[in-house]
Amino acid sequence: VPAPQAAALRTRSLNAARTALSFDENEPRALMSLLMQKQVFGHWAAIEAECRRILGPTRRHPMVLGWLGNVLQNVGRWSDSVPVFE
């Protein structure tokens, strides 16, 4: 995506997430939309913690599980990612 369009898409994404959260503060897709805007490099532990918080006790949201599993694999925690993808 060209840079000018990327900036506009990011703004739309942030606005949509904030709107969704105004209806339901625990909406996992909106929370993940905000989380995915953050840089993973150097912040993977905080990203992991937030993914686990978003998942809560149910632990079954595909978007969150996919992102969490990818983050764990990207930092070399392959064995920790296995239960996430099961």
JSON list of N, CA and C in Angstrom, two decimals:
[
{"chain": "A", "resi": 1, "resn": "VAL", "atom": "N", "xyz": [0.86, -1.18, 0.00]},
{"chain": "A", "resi": 1, "resn": "VAL", "atom": "CA", "xyz": [0.00, 0.00, 0.00]},
{"chain": "A", "resi": 1, "resn": "VAL", "atom": "C", "xyz": [0.90, 1.24, 0.00]},
{"chain": "A", "resi": 2, "resn": "PRO", "atom": "N", "xyz": [0.67, 2.16, -0.91]},
{"chain": "A", "resi": 2, "resn": "PRO", "atom": "CA", "xyz": [1.45, 3.40, -0.93]},
{"chain": "A", "resi": 2, "resn": "PRO", "atom": "C", "xyz": [1.29, 4.18, 0.38]},
{"chain": "A", "resi": 3, "resn": "ALA", "atom": "N", "xyz": [2.34, 4.89, 0.76]},
{"chain": "A", "resi": 3, "resn": "ALA", "atom": "CA", "xyz": [2.38, 5.59, 2.05]},
{"chain": "A", "resi": 3, "resn": "ALA", "atom": "C", "xyz": [1.17, 6.50, 2.30]},
{"chain": "A", "resi": 4, "resn": "PRO", "atom": "N", "xyz": [0.74, 7.31, 1.34]},
{"chain": "A", "resi": 4, "resn": "PRO", "atom": "CA", "xyz": [-0.42, 8.17, 1.63]},
{"chain": "A", "resi": 4, "resn": "PRO", "atom": "C", "xyz": [-1.69, 7.36, 1.93]},
{"chain": "A", "resi": 5, "resn": "GLN", "atom": "N", "xyz": [-1.87, 6.26, 1.22]},
{"chain": "A", "resi": 5, "resn": "GLN", "atom": "CA", "xyz": [-3.03, 5.42, 1.46]},
{"chain": "A", "resi": 5, "resn": "GLN", "atom": "C", "xyz": [-2.88, 4.66, 2.77]},
{"chain": "A", "resi": 6, "resn": "ALA", "atom": "N", "xyz": [-1.66, 4.27, 3.10]},
{"chain": "A", "resi": 6, "resn": "ALA", "atom": "CA", "xyz": [-1.42, 3.54, 4.35]},
{"chain": "A", "resi": 6, "resn": "ALA", "atom": "C", "xyz": [-1.80, 4.40, 5.55]},
{"chain": "A", "resi": 7, "resn": "ALA", "atom": "N", "xyz": [-1.44, 5.66, 5.52]},
{"chain": "A", "resi": 7, "resn": "ALA", "atom": "CA", "xyz": [-1.78, 6.57, 6.62]},
{"chain": "A", "resi": 7, "resn": "ALA", "atom": "C", "xyz": [-3.29, 6.70, 6.77]},
{"chain": "A", "resi": 8, "resn": "ALA", "atom": "N", "xyz": [-3.98, 6.83, 5.65]},
{"chain": "A", "resi": 8, "resn": "ALA", "atom": "CA", "xyz": [-5.44, 6.95, 5.69]},
{"chain": "A", "resi": 8, "resn": "ALA", "atom": "C", "xyz": [-6.08, 5.66, 6.21]},
{"chain": "A", "resi": 9, "resn": "LEU", "atom": "N", "xyz": [-5.56, 4.51, 5.78]},
{"chain": "A", "resi": 9, "resn": "LEU", "atom": "CA", "xyz": [-6.10, 3.24, 6.25]},
{"chain": "A", "resi": 9, "resn": "LEU", "atom": "C", "xyz": [-5.86, 3.05, 7.75]},
{"chain": "A", "resi": 10, "resn": "ARG", "atom": "N", "xyz": [-4.69, 3.48, 8.22]},
{"chain": "A", "resi": 10, "resn": "ARG", "atom": "CA", "xyz": [-4.39, 3.39, 9.65]},
{"chain": "A", "resi": 10, "resn": "ARG", "atom": "C", "xyz": [-5.37, 4.25, 10.45]},
{"chain": "A", "resi": 11, "resn": "THR", "atom": "N", "xyz": [-5.64, 5.44, 9.98]},
{"chain": "A", "resi": 11, "resn": "THR", "atom": "CA", "xyz": [-6.59, 6.33, 10.66]},
{"chain": "A", "resi": 11, "resn": "THR", "atom": "C", "xyz": [-7.97, 5.72, 10.68]},
{"chain": "A", "resi": 12, "resn": "ARG", "atom": "N", "xyz": [-8.41, 5.17, 9.56]},
{"chain": "A", "resi": 12, "resn": "ARG", "atom": "CA", "xyz": [-9.73, 4.53, 9.50]},
{"chain": "A", "resi": 12, "resn": "ARG", "atom": "C", "xyz": [-9.81, 3.35, 10.46]},
{"chain": "A", "resi": 13, "resn": "SER", "atom": "N", "xyz": [-8.74, 2.56, 10.50]},
{"chain": "A", "resi": 13, "resn": "SER", "atom": "CA", "xyz": [-8.70, 1.40, 11.39]},
{"chain": "A", "resi": 13, "resn": "SER", "atom": "C", "xyz": [-8.80, 1.83, 12.85]},
{"chain": "A", "resi": 14, "resn": "LEU", "atom": "N", "xyz": [-8.03, 2.83, 13.22]},
{"chain": "A", "resi": 14, "resn": "LEU", "atom": "CA", "xyz": [-8.06, 3.32, 14.60]},
{"chain": "A", "resi": 14, "resn": "LEU", "atom": "C", "xyz": [-9.44, 3.86, 14.97]},
{"chain": "A", "resi": 15, "resn": "ASN", "atom": "N", "xyz": [-10.03, 4.61, 14.06]},
{"chain": "A", "resi": 15, "resn": "ASN", "atom": "CA", "xyz": [-11.37, 5.18, 14.32]},
{"chain": "A", "resi": 15, "resn": "ASN", "atom": "C", "xyz": [-12.42, 4.08, 14.45]},
{"chain": "A", "resi": 16, "resn": "ALA", "atom": "N", "xyz": [-12.34, 3.08, 13.58]},
{"chain": "A", "resi": 16, "resn": "ALA", "atom": "CA", "xyz": [-13.31, 1.98, 13.65]},
{"chain": "A", "resi": 16, "resn": "ALA", "atom": "C", "xyz": [-13.15, 1.21, 14.95]},
{"chain": "A", "resi": 17, "resn": "ALA", "atom": "N", "xyz": [-11.91, 0.97, 15.37]},
{"chain": "A", "resi": 17, "resn": "ALA", "atom": "CA", "xyz": [-11.67, 0.24, 16.63]},
{"chain": "A", "resi": 17, "resn": "ALA", "atom": "C", "xyz": [-12.22, 1.03, 17.81]},
{"chain": "A", "resi": 18, "resn": "ARG", "atom": "N", "xyz": [-11.96, 2.32, 17.82]},
{"chain": "A", "resi": 18, "resn": "ARG", "atom": "CA", "xyz": [-12.46, 3.16, 18.93]},
{"chain": "A", "resi": 18, "resn": "ARG", "atom": "C", "xyz": [-13.99, 3.19, 18.95]},
{"chain": "A", "resi": 19, "resn": "THR", "atom": "N", "xyz": [-14.60, 3.23, 17.79]},
{"chain": "A", "resi": 19, "resn": "THR", "atom": "CA", "xyz": [-16.06, 3.21, 17.73]},
{"chain": "A", "resi": 19, "resn": "THR", "atom": "C", "xyz": [-16.59, 1.89, 18.28]},
{"chain": "A", "resi": 20, "resn": "ALA", "atom": "N", "xyz": [-16.00, 0.78, 17.85]},
{"chain": "A", "resi": 20, "resn": "ALA", "atom": "CA", "xyz": [-16.43, -0.54, 18.34]},
{"chain": "A", "resi": 20, "resn": "ALA", "atom": "C", "xyz": [-16.26, -0.63, 19.85]},
{"chain": "A", "resi": 21, "resn": "LEU", "atom": "N", "xyz": [-15.15, -0.11, 20.37]},
{"chain": "A", "resi": 21, "resn": "LEU", "atom": "CA", "xyz": [-14.91, -0.17, 21.81]},
{"chain": "A", "resi": 21, "resn": "LEU", "atom": "C", "xyz": [-15.86, 0.72, 22.60]},
{"chain": "A", "resi": 22, "resn": "SER", "atom": "N", "xyz": [-16.43, 1.73, 21.95]},
{"chain": "A", "resi": 22, "resn": "SER", "atom": "CA", "xyz": [-17.42, 2.56, 22.64]},
{"chain": "A", "resi": 22, "resn": "SER", "atom": "C", "xyz": [-18.71, 1.78, 22.88]},
{"chain": "A", "resi": 23, "resn": "PHE", "atom": "N", "xyz": [-18.95, 0.74, 22.09]},
{"chain": "A", "resi": 23, "resn": "PHE", "atom": "CA", "xyz": [-20.12, -0.12, 22.28]},
{"chain": "A", "resi": 23, "resn": "PHE", "atom": "C", "xyz": [-19.81, -1.29, 23.22]},
{"chain": "A", "resi": 24, "resn": "ASP", "atom": "N", "xyz": [-18.59, -1.84, 23.08]},
{"chain": "A", "resi": 24, "resn": "ASP", "atom": "CA", "xyz": [-18.18, -2.99, 23.88]},
{"chain": "A", "resi": 24, "resn": "ASP", "atom": "C", "xyz": [-16.69, -2.88, 24.15]},
{"chain": "A", "resi": 25, "resn": "GLU", "atom": "N", "xyz": [-16.34, -2.54, 25.37]},
{"chain": "A", "resi": 25, "resn": "GLU", "atom": "CA", "xyz": [-14.93, -2.29, 25.70]},
{"chain": "A", "resi": 25, "resn": "GLU", "atom": "C", "xyz": [-14.06, -3.53, 25.67]},
{"chain": "A", "resi": 26, "resn": "ASN", "atom": "N", "xyz": [-14.67, -4.69, 25.52]},
{"chain": "A", "resi": 26, "resn": "ASN", "atom": "CA", "xyz": [-13.92, -5.95, 25.46]},
{"chain": "A", "resi": 26, "resn": "ASN", "atom": "C", "xyz": [-13.98, -6.61, 24.09]},
{"chain": "A", "resi": 27, "resn": "GLU", "atom": "N", "xyz": [-14.38, -5.87, 23.07]},
{"chain": "A", "resi": 27, "resn": "GLU", "atom": "CA", "xyz": [-14.48, -6.42, 21.71]},
{"chain": "A", "resi": 27, "resn": "GLU", "atom": "C", "xyz": [-13.08, -6.83, 21.23]},
{"chain": "A", "resi": 28, "resn": "PRO", "atom": "N", "xyz": [-12.84, -8.16, 21.09]},
{"chain": "A", "resi": 28, "resn": "PRO", "atom": "CA", "xyz": [-11.49, -8.63, 20.78]},
{"chain": "A", "resi": 28, "resn": "PRO", "atom": "C", "xyz": [-10.94, -8.14, 19.45]},
{"chain": "A", "resi": 29, "resn": "ARG", "atom": "N", "xyz": [-11.78, -8.03, 18.43]},
{"chain": "A", "resi": 29, "resn": "ARG", "atom": "CA", "xyz": [-11.27, -7.57, 17.12]},
{"chain": "A", "resi": 29, "resn": "ARG", "atom": "C", "xyz": [-10.83, -6.12, 17.18]},
{"chain": "A", "resi": 30, "resn": "ALA", "atom": "N", "xyz": [-11.57, -5.30, 17.92]},
{"chain": "A", "resi": 30, "resn": "ALA", "atom": "CA", "xyz": [-11.19, -3.90, 18.06]},
{"chain": "A", "resi": 30, "resn": "ALA", "atom": "C", "xyz": [-9.92, -3.77, 18.89]},
{"chain": "A", "resi": 31, "resn": "LEU", "atom": "N", "xyz": [-9.83, -4.53, 19.98]},
{"chain": "A", "resi": 31, "resn": "LEU", "atom": "CA", "xyz": [-8.63, -4.49, 20.80]},
{"chain": "A", "resi": 31, "resn": "LEU", "atom": "C", "xyz": [-7.41, -4.96, 20.01]},
{"chain": "A", "resi": 32, "resn": "MET", "atom": "N", "xyz": [-7.59, -5.99, 19.20]},
{"chain": "A", "resi": 32, "resn": "MET", "atom": "CA", "xyz": [-6.49, -6.48, 18.38]},
{"chain": "A", "resi": 32, "resn": "MET", "atom": "C", "xyz": [-6.11, -5.47, 17.29]},
{"chain": "A", "resi": 33, "resn": "SER", "atom": "N", "xyz": [-7.09, -4.78, 16.75]},
{"chain": "A", "resi": 33, "resn": "SER", "atom": "CA", "xyz": [-6.79, -3.76, 15.75]},
{"chain": "A", "resi": 33, "resn": "SER", "atom": "C", "xyz": [-5.87, -2.70, 16.32]},
{"chain": "A", "resi": 34, "resn": "LEU", "atom": "N", "xyz": [-6.12, -2.31, 17.56]},
{"chain": "A", "resi": 34, "resn": "LEU", "atom": "CA", "xyz": [-5.25, -1.33, 18.22]},
{"chain": "A", "resi": 34, "resn": "LEU", "atom": "C", "xyz": [-3.89, -1.94, 18.53]},
{"chain": "A", "resi": 35, "resn": "LEU", "atom": "N", "xyz": [-3.89, -3.17, 19.02]},
{"chain": "A", "resi": 35, "resn": "LEU", "atom": "CA", "xyz": [-2.64, -3.82, 19.39]},
{"chain": "A", "resi": 35, "resn": "LEU", "atom": "C", "xyz": [-1.75, -4.05, 18.17]},
{"chain": "A", "resi": 36, "resn": "MET", "atom": "N", "xyz": [-2.34, -4.39, 17.04]},
{"chain": "A", "resi": 36, "resn": "MET", "atom": "CA", "xyz": [-1.56, -4.67, 15.84]},
{"chain": "A", "resi": 36, "resn": "MET", "atom": "C", "xyz": [-0.90, -3.42, 15.27]},
{"chain": "A", "resi": 37, "resn": "GLN", "atom": "N", "xyz": [-1.29, -2.25, 15.74]},
{"chain": "A", "resi": 37, "resn": "GLN", "atom": "CA", "xyz": [-0.65, -1.00, 15.31]},
{"chain": "A", "resi": 37, "resn": "GLN", "atom": "C", "xyz": [0.70, -0.81, 15.99]},
{"chain": "A", "resi": 38, "resn": "LYS", "atom": "N", "xyz": [0.94, -1.55, 17.07]},
{"chain": "A", "resi": 38, "resn": "LYS", "atom": "CA", "xyz": [2.16, -1.38, 17.85]},
{"chain": "A", "resi": 38, "resn": "LYS", "atom": "C", "xyz": [3.31, -2.21, 17.28]},
{"chain": "A", "resi": 39, "resn": "GLN", "atom": "N", "xyz": [4.52, -1.71, 17.47]},
{"chain": "A", "resi": 39, "resn": "GLN", "atom": "CA", "xyz": [5.71, -2.42, 17.02]},
{"chain": "A", "resi": 39, "resn": "GLN", "atom": "C", "xyz": [5.98, -3.61, 17.93]},
{"chain": "A", "resi": 40, "resn": "VAL", "atom": "N", "xyz": [6.18, -4.76, 17.33]},
{"chain": "A", "resi": 40, "resn": "VAL", "atom": "CA", "xyz": [6.45, -5.98, 18.09]},
{"chain": "A", "resi": 40, "resn": "VAL", "atom": "C", "xyz": [7.91, -6.02, 18.54]},
{"chain": "A", "resi": 41, "resn": "PHE", "atom": "N", "xyz": [8.81, -5.62, 17.65]},
{"chain": "A", "resi": 41, "resn": "PHE", "atom": "CA", "xyz": [10.24, -5.69, 17.95]},
{"chain": "A", "resi": 41, "resn": "PHE", "atom": "C", "xyz": [10.55, -4.88, 19.21]},
{"chain": "A", "resi": 42, "resn": "GLY", "atom": "N", "xyz": [11.11, -5.56, 20.19]},
{"chain": "A", "resi": 42, "resn": "GLY", "atom": "CA", "xyz": [11.46, -4.90, 21.44]},
{"chain": "A", "resi": 42, "resn": "GLY", "atom": "C", "xyz": [10.32, -4.81, 22.44]},
{"chain": "A", "resi": 43, "resn": "HIS", "atom": "N", "xyz": [9.12, -5.20, 22.01]},
{"chain": "A", "resi": 43, "resn": "HIS", "atom": "CA", "xyz": [7.95, -5.09, 22.87]},
{"chain": "A", "resi": 43, "resn": "HIS", "atom": "C", "xyz": [7.14, -6.38, 22.91]},
{"chain": "A", "resi": 44, "resn": "TRP", "atom": "N", "xyz": [7.78, -7.48, 22.51]},
{"chain": "A", "resi": 44, "resn": "TRP", "atom": "CA", "xyz": [7.02, -8.72, 22.36]},
{"chain": "A", "resi": 44, "resn": "TRP", "atom": "C", "xyz": [6.40, -9.20, 23.67]},
{"chain": "A", "resi": 45, "resn": "ALA", "atom": "N", "xyz": [7.06, -8.98, 24.80]},
{"chain": "A", "resi": 45, "resn": "ALA", "atom": "CA", "xyz": [6.50, -9.45, 26.08]},
{"chain": "A", "resi": 45, "resn": "ALA", "atom": "C", "xyz": [5.21, -8.70, 26.41]},
{"chain": "A", "resi": 46, "resn": "ALA", "atom": "N", "xyz": [5.18, -7.42, 26.15]},
{"chain": "A", "resi": 46, "resn": "ALA", "atom": "CA", "xyz": [3.97, -6.63, 26.38]},
{"chain": "A", "resi": 46, "resn": "ALA", "atom": "C", "xyz": [2.86, -7.04, 25.41]},
{"chain": "A", "resi": 47, "resn": "ILE", "atom": "N", "xyz": [3.23, -7.32, 24.17]},
{"chain": "A", "resi": 47, "resn": "ILE", "atom": "CA", "xyz": [2.25, -7.77, 23.17]},
{"chain": "A", "resi": 47, "resn": "ILE", "atom": "C", "xyz": [1.68, -9.13, 23.60]},
{"chain": "A", "resi": 48, "resn": "GLU", "atom": "N", "xyz": [2.55, -10.03, 24.04]},
{"chain": "A", "resi": 48, "resn": "GLU", "atom": "CA", "xyz": [2.08, -11.34, 24.50]},
{"chain": "A", "resi": 48, "resn": "GLU", "atom": "C", "xyz": [1.11, -11.18, 25.67]},
{"chain": "A", "resi": 49, "resn": "ALA", "atom": "N", "xyz": [1.48, -10.36, 26.64]},
{"chain": "A", "resi": 49, "resn": "ALA", "atom": "CA", "xyz": [0.62, -10.15, 27.81]},
{"chain": "A", "resi": 49, "resn": "ALA", "atom": "C", "xyz": [-0.73, -9.57, 27.41]},
{"chain": "A", "resi": 50, "resn": "GLU", "atom": "N", "xyz": [-0.72, -8.63, 26.48]},
{"chain": "A", "resi": 50, "resn": "GLU", "atom": "CA", "xyz": [-1.99, -8.03, 26.06]},
{"chain": "A", "resi": 50, "resn": "GLU", "atom": "C", "xyz": [-2.84, -9.04, 25.30]},
{"chain": "A", "resi": 51, "resn": "CYS", "atom": "N", "xyz": [-2.24, -9.86, 24.45]},
{"chain": "A", "resi": 51, "resn": "CYS", "atom": "CA", "xyz": [-2.99, -10.91, 23.76]},
{"chain": "A", "resi": 51, "resn": "CYS", "atom": "C", "xyz": [-3.65, -11.84, 24.77]},
{"chain": "A", "resi": 52, "resn": "ARG", "atom": "N", "xyz": [-2.89, -12.25, 25.76]},
{"chain": "A", "resi": 52, "resn": "ARG", "atom": "CA", "xyz": [-3.44, -13.16, 26.77]},
{"chain": "A", "resi": 52, "resn": "ARG", "atom": "C", "xyz": [-4.56, -12.49, 27.57]},
{"chain": "A", "resi": 53, "resn": "ARG", "atom": "N", "xyz": [-4.42, -11.18, 27.83]},
{"chain": "A", "resi": 53, "resn": "ARG", "atom": "CA", "xyz": [-5.47, -10.45, 28.54]},
{"chain": "A", "resi": 53, "resn": "ARG", "atom": "C", "xyz": [-6.74, -10.38, 27.68]},
{"chain": "A", "resi": 54, "resn": "ILE", "atom": "N", "xyz": [-6.57, -10.11, 26.39]},
{"chain": "A", "resi": 54, "resn": "ILE", "atom": "CA", "xyz": [-7.72, -10.03, 25.48]},
{"chain": "A", "resi": 54, "resn": "ILE", "atom": "C", "xyz": [-8.42, -11.38, 25.39]},
{"chain": "A", "resi": 55, "resn": "LEU", "atom": "N", "xyz": [-7.63, -12.44, 25.35]},
{"chain": "A", "resi": 55, "resn": "LEU", "atom": "CA", "xyz": [-8.21, -13.78, 25.27]},
{"chain": "A", "resi": 55, "resn": "LEU", "atom": "C", "xyz": [-9.05, -14.08, 26.50]},
{"chain": "A", "resi": 56, "resn": "GLY", "atom": "N", "xyz": [-8.59, -13.64, 27.66]},
{"chain": "A", "resi": 56, "resn": "GLY", "atom": "CA", "xyz": [-9.34, -13.90, 28.89]},
{"chain": "A", "resi": 56, "resn": "GLY", "atom": "C", "xyz": [-9.47, -15.39, 29.14]},
{"chain": "A", "resi": 57, "resn": "PRO", "atom": "N", "xyz": [-10.48, -15.76, 29.90]},
{"chain": "A", "resi": 57, "resn": "PRO", "atom": "CA", "xyz": [-10.61, -17.17, 30.28]},
{"chain": "A", "resi": 57, "resn": "PRO", "atom": "C", "xyz": [-11.04, -18.09, 29.14]},
{"chain": "A", "resi": 58, "resn": "THR", "atom": "N", "xyz": [-11.67, -17.55, 28.09]},
{"chain": "A", "resi": 58, "resn": "THR", "atom": "CA", "xyz": [-12.16, -18.44, 27.02]},
{"chain": "A", "resi": 58, "resn": "THR", "atom": "C", "xyz": [-11.03, -18.96, 26.14]},
{"chain": "A", "resi": 59, "resn": "ARG", "atom": "N", "xyz": [-10.02, -18.13, 25.89]},
{"chain": "A", "resi": 59, "resn": "ARG", "atom": "CA", "xyz": [-8.84, -18.53, 25.11]},
{"chain": "A", "resi": 59, "resn": "ARG", "atom": "C", "xyz": [-9.18, -19.06, 23.72]},
{"chain": "A", "resi": 60, "resn": "ARG", "atom": "N", "xyz": [-10.23, -18.57, 23.08]},
{"chain": "A", "resi": 60, "resn": "ARG", "atom": "CA", "xyz": [-10.62, -19.16, 21.81]},
{"chain": "A", "resi": 60, "resn": "ARG", "atom": "C", "xyz": [-10.94, -18.14, 20.72]},
{"chain": "A", "resi": 61, "resn": "HIS", "atom": "N", "xyz": [-10.29, -17.03, 20.64]},
{"chain": "A", "resi": 61, "resn": "HIS", "atom": "CA", "xyz": [-10.56, -16.10, 19.54]},
{"chain": "A", "resi": 61, "resn": "HIS", "atom": "C", "xyz": [-9.48, -16.27, 18.47]},
{"chain": "A", "resi": 62, "resn": "PRO", "atom": "N", "xyz": [-9.85, -16.71, 17.25]},
{"chain": "A", "resi": 62, "resn": "PRO", "atom": "CA", "xyz": [-8.86, -17.04, 16.22]},
{"chain": "A", "resi": 62, "resn": "PRO", "atom": "C", "xyz": [-7.88, -15.92, 15.89]},
{"chain": "A", "resi": 63, "resn": "MET", "atom": "N", "xyz": [-8.36, -14.69, 15.78]},
{"chain": "A", "resi": 63, "resn": "MET", "atom": "CA", "xyz": [-7.48, -13.58, 15.43]},
{"chain": "A", "resi": 63, "resn": "MET", "atom": "C", "xyz": [-6.42, -13.36, 16.51]},
{"chain": "A", "resi": 64, "resn": "VAL", "atom": "N", "xyz": [-6.84, -13.41, 17.75]},
{"chain": "A", "resi": 64, "resn": "VAL", "atom": "CA", "xyz": [-5.91, -13.19, 18.86]},
{"chain": "A", "resi": 64, "resn": "VAL", "atom": "C", "xyz": [-4.93, -14.36, 18.96]},
{"chain": "A", "resi": 65, "resn": "LEU", "atom": "N", "xyz": [-5.45, -15.57, 18.84]},
{"chain": "A", "resi": 65, "resn": "LEU", "atom": "CA", "xyz": [-4.59, -16.75, 18.91]},
{"chain": "A", "resi": 65, "resn": "LEU", "atom": "C", "xyz": [-3.55, -16.75, 17.79]},
{"chain": "A", "resi": 66, "resn": "GLY", "atom": "N", "xyz": [-3.97, -16.38, 16.59]},
{"chain": "A", "resi": 66, "resn": "GLY", "atom": "CA", "xyz": [-3.04, -16.33, 15.46]},
{"chain": "A", "resi": 66, "resn": "GLY", "atom": "C", "xyz": [-1.92, -15.32, 15.68]},
{"chain": "A", "resi": 67, "resn": "TRP", "atom": "N", "xyz": [-2.29, -14.13, 16.15]},
{"chain": "A", "resi": 67, "resn": "TRP", "atom": "CA", "xyz": [-1.30, -13.09, 16.39]},
{"chain": "A", "resi": 67, "resn": "TRP", "atom": "C", "xyz": [-0.35, -13.51, 17.51]},
{"chain": "A", "resi": 68, "resn": "LEU", "atom": "N", "xyz": [-0.90, -14.04, 18.58]},
{"chain": "A", "resi": 68, "resn": "LEU", "atom": "CA", "xyz": [-0.09, -14.49, 19.71]},
{"chain": "A", "resi": 68, "resn": "LEU", "atom": "C", "xyz": [0.87, -15.59, 19.28]},
{"chain": "A", "resi": 69, "resn": "GLY", "atom": "N", "xyz": [0.37, -16.57, 18.55]},
{"chain": "A", "resi": 69, "resn": "GLY", "atom": "CA", "xyz": [1.23, -17.65, 18.08]},
{"chain": "A", "resi": 69, "resn": "GLY", "atom": "C", "xyz": [2.35, -17.16, 17.19]},
{"chain": "A", "resi": 70, "resn": "ASN", "atom": "N", "xyz": [2.04, -16.23, 16.30]},
{"chain": "A", "resi": 70, "resn": "ASN", "atom": "CA", "xyz": [3.07, -15.68, 15.42]},
{"chain": "A", "resi": 70, "resn": "ASN", "atom": "C", "xyz": [4.12, -14.90, 16.20]},
{"chain": "A", "resi": 71, "resn": "VAL", "atom": "N", "xyz": [3.69, -14.11, 17.18]},
{"chain": "A", "resi": 71, "resn": "VAL", "atom": "CA", "xyz": [4.64, -13.37, 18.01]},
{"chain": "A", "resi": 71, "resn": "VAL", "atom": "C", "xyz": [5.56, -14.34, 18.74]},
{"chain": "A", "resi": 72, "resn": "LEU", "atom": "N", "xyz": [4.99, -15.37, 19.32]},
{"chain": "A", "resi": 72, "resn": "LEU", "atom": "CA", "xyz": [5.81, -16.35, 20.05]},
{"chain": "A", "resi": 72, "resn": "LEU", "atom": "C", "xyz": [6.82, -17.03, 19.12]},
{"chain": "A", "resi": 73, "resn": "GLN", "atom": "N", "xyz": [6.39, -17.39, 17.92]},
{"chain": "A", "resi": 73, "resn": "GLN", "atom": "CA", "xyz": [7.31, -18.01, 16.97]},
{"chain": "A", "resi": 73, "resn": "GLN", "atom": "C", "xyz": [8.39, -17.04, 16.52]},
{"chain": "A", "resi": 74, "resn": "ASN", "atom": "N", "xyz": [8.02, -15.79, 16.31]},
{"chain": "A", "resi": 74, "resn": "ASN", "atom": "CA", "xyz": [8.99, -14.80, 15.84]},
{"chain": "A", "resi": 74, "resn": "ASN", "atom": "C", "xyz": [10.09, -14.52, 16.84]},
{"chain": "A", "resi": 75, "resn": "VAL", "atom": "N", "xyz": [9.83, -14.78, 18.12]},
{"chain": "A", "resi": 75, "resn": "VAL", "atom": "CA", "xyz": [10.87, -14.56, 19.13]},
{"chain": "A", "resi": 75, "resn": "VAL", "atom": "C", "xyz": [11.52, -15.89, 19.55]},
{"chain": "A", "resi": 76, "resn": "GLY", "atom": "N", "xyz": [11.26, -16.95, 18.77]},
{"chain": "A", "resi": 76, "resn": "GLY", "atom": "CA", "xyz": [11.91, -18.22, 19.01]},
{"chain": "A", "resi": 76, "resn": "GLY", "atom": "C", "xyz": [11.28, -19.10, 20.07]},
{"chain": "A", "resi": 77, "resn": "ARG", "atom": "N", "xyz": [10.05, -18.78, 20.47]},
{"chain": "A", "resi": 77, "resn": "ARG", "atom": "CA", "xyz": [9.38, -19.58, 21.49]},
{"chain": "A", "resi": 77, "resn": "ARG", "atom": "C", "xyz": [8.42, -20.57, 20.82]},
{"chain": "A", "resi": 78, "resn": "TRP", "atom": "N", "xyz": [9.00, -21.43, 20.00]},
{"chain": "A", "resi": 78, "resn": "TRP", "atom": "CA", "xyz": [8.22, -22.38, 19.21]},
{"chain": "A", "resi": 78, "resn": "TRP", "atom": "C", "xyz": [7.38, -23.30, 20.08]},
{"chain": "A", "resi": 79, "resn": "SER", "atom": "N", "xyz": [7.98, -23.85, 21.12]},
{"chain": "A", "resi": 79, "resn": "SER", "atom": "CA", "xyz": [7.22, -24.80, 21.95]},
{"chain": "A", "resi": 79, "resn": "SER", "atom": "C", "xyz": [6.07, -24.10, 22.68]},
{"chain": "A", "resi": 80, "resn": "ASP", "atom": "N", "xyz": [6.23, -22.84, 23.02]},
{"chain": "A", "resi": 80, "resn": "ASP", "atom": "CA", "xyz": [5.13, -22.09, 23.66]},
{"chain": "A", "resi": 80, "resn": "ASP", "atom": "C", "xyz": [4.00, -21.78, 22.68]},
{"chain": "A", "resi": 81, "resn": "SER", "atom": "N", "xyz": [4.33, -21.75, 21.39]},
{"chain": "A", "resi": 81, "resn": "SER", "atom": "CA", "xyz": [3.30, -21.43, 20.40]},
{"chain": "A", "resi": 81, "resn": "SER", "atom": "C", "xyz": [2.43, -22.64, 20.05]},
{"chain": "A", "resi": 82, "resn": "VAL", "atom": "N", "xyz": [2.93, -23.85, 20.30]},
{"chain": "A", "resi": 82, "resn": "VAL", "atom": "CA", "xyz": [2.18, -25.06, 19.92]},
{"chain": "A", "resi": 82, "resn": "VAL", "atom": "C", "xyz": [0.79, -25.09, 20.55]},
{"chain": "A", "resi": 83, "resn": "PRO", "atom": "N", "xyz": [0.63, -24.90, 21.88]},
{"chain": "A", "resi": 83, "resn": "PRO", "atom": "CA", "xyz": [-0.71, -24.93, 22.45]},
{"chain": "A", "resi": 83, "resn": "PRO", "atom": "C", "xyz": [-1.64, -23.83, 21.92]},
{"chain": "A", "resi": 84, "resn": "VAL", "atom": "N", "xyz": [-1.03, -22.73, 21.50]},
{"chain": "A", "resi": 84, "resn": "VAL", "atom": "CA", "xyz": [-1.82, -21.62, 20.96]},
{"chain": "A", "resi": 84, "resn": "VAL", "atom": "C", "xyz": [-2.49, -22.03, 19.66]},
{"chain": "A", "resi": 85, "resn": "PHE", "atom": "N", "xyz": [-1.78, -22.81, 18.84]},
{"chain": "A", "resi": 85, "resn": "PHE", "atom": "CA", "xyz": [-2.30, -23.21, 17.54]},
{"chain": "A", "resi": 85, "resn": "PHE", "atom": "C", "xyz": [-3.11, -24.51, 17.58]},
{"chain": "A", "resi": 86, "resn": "GLU", "atom": "N", "xyz": [-3.18, -25.16, 18.72]},
{"chain": "A", "resi": 86, "resn": "GLU", "atom": "CA", "xyz": [-3.93, -26.43, 18.78]},
{"chain": "A", "resi": 86, "resn": "GLU", "atom": "C", "xyz": [-5.42, -26.18, 18.83]}
]
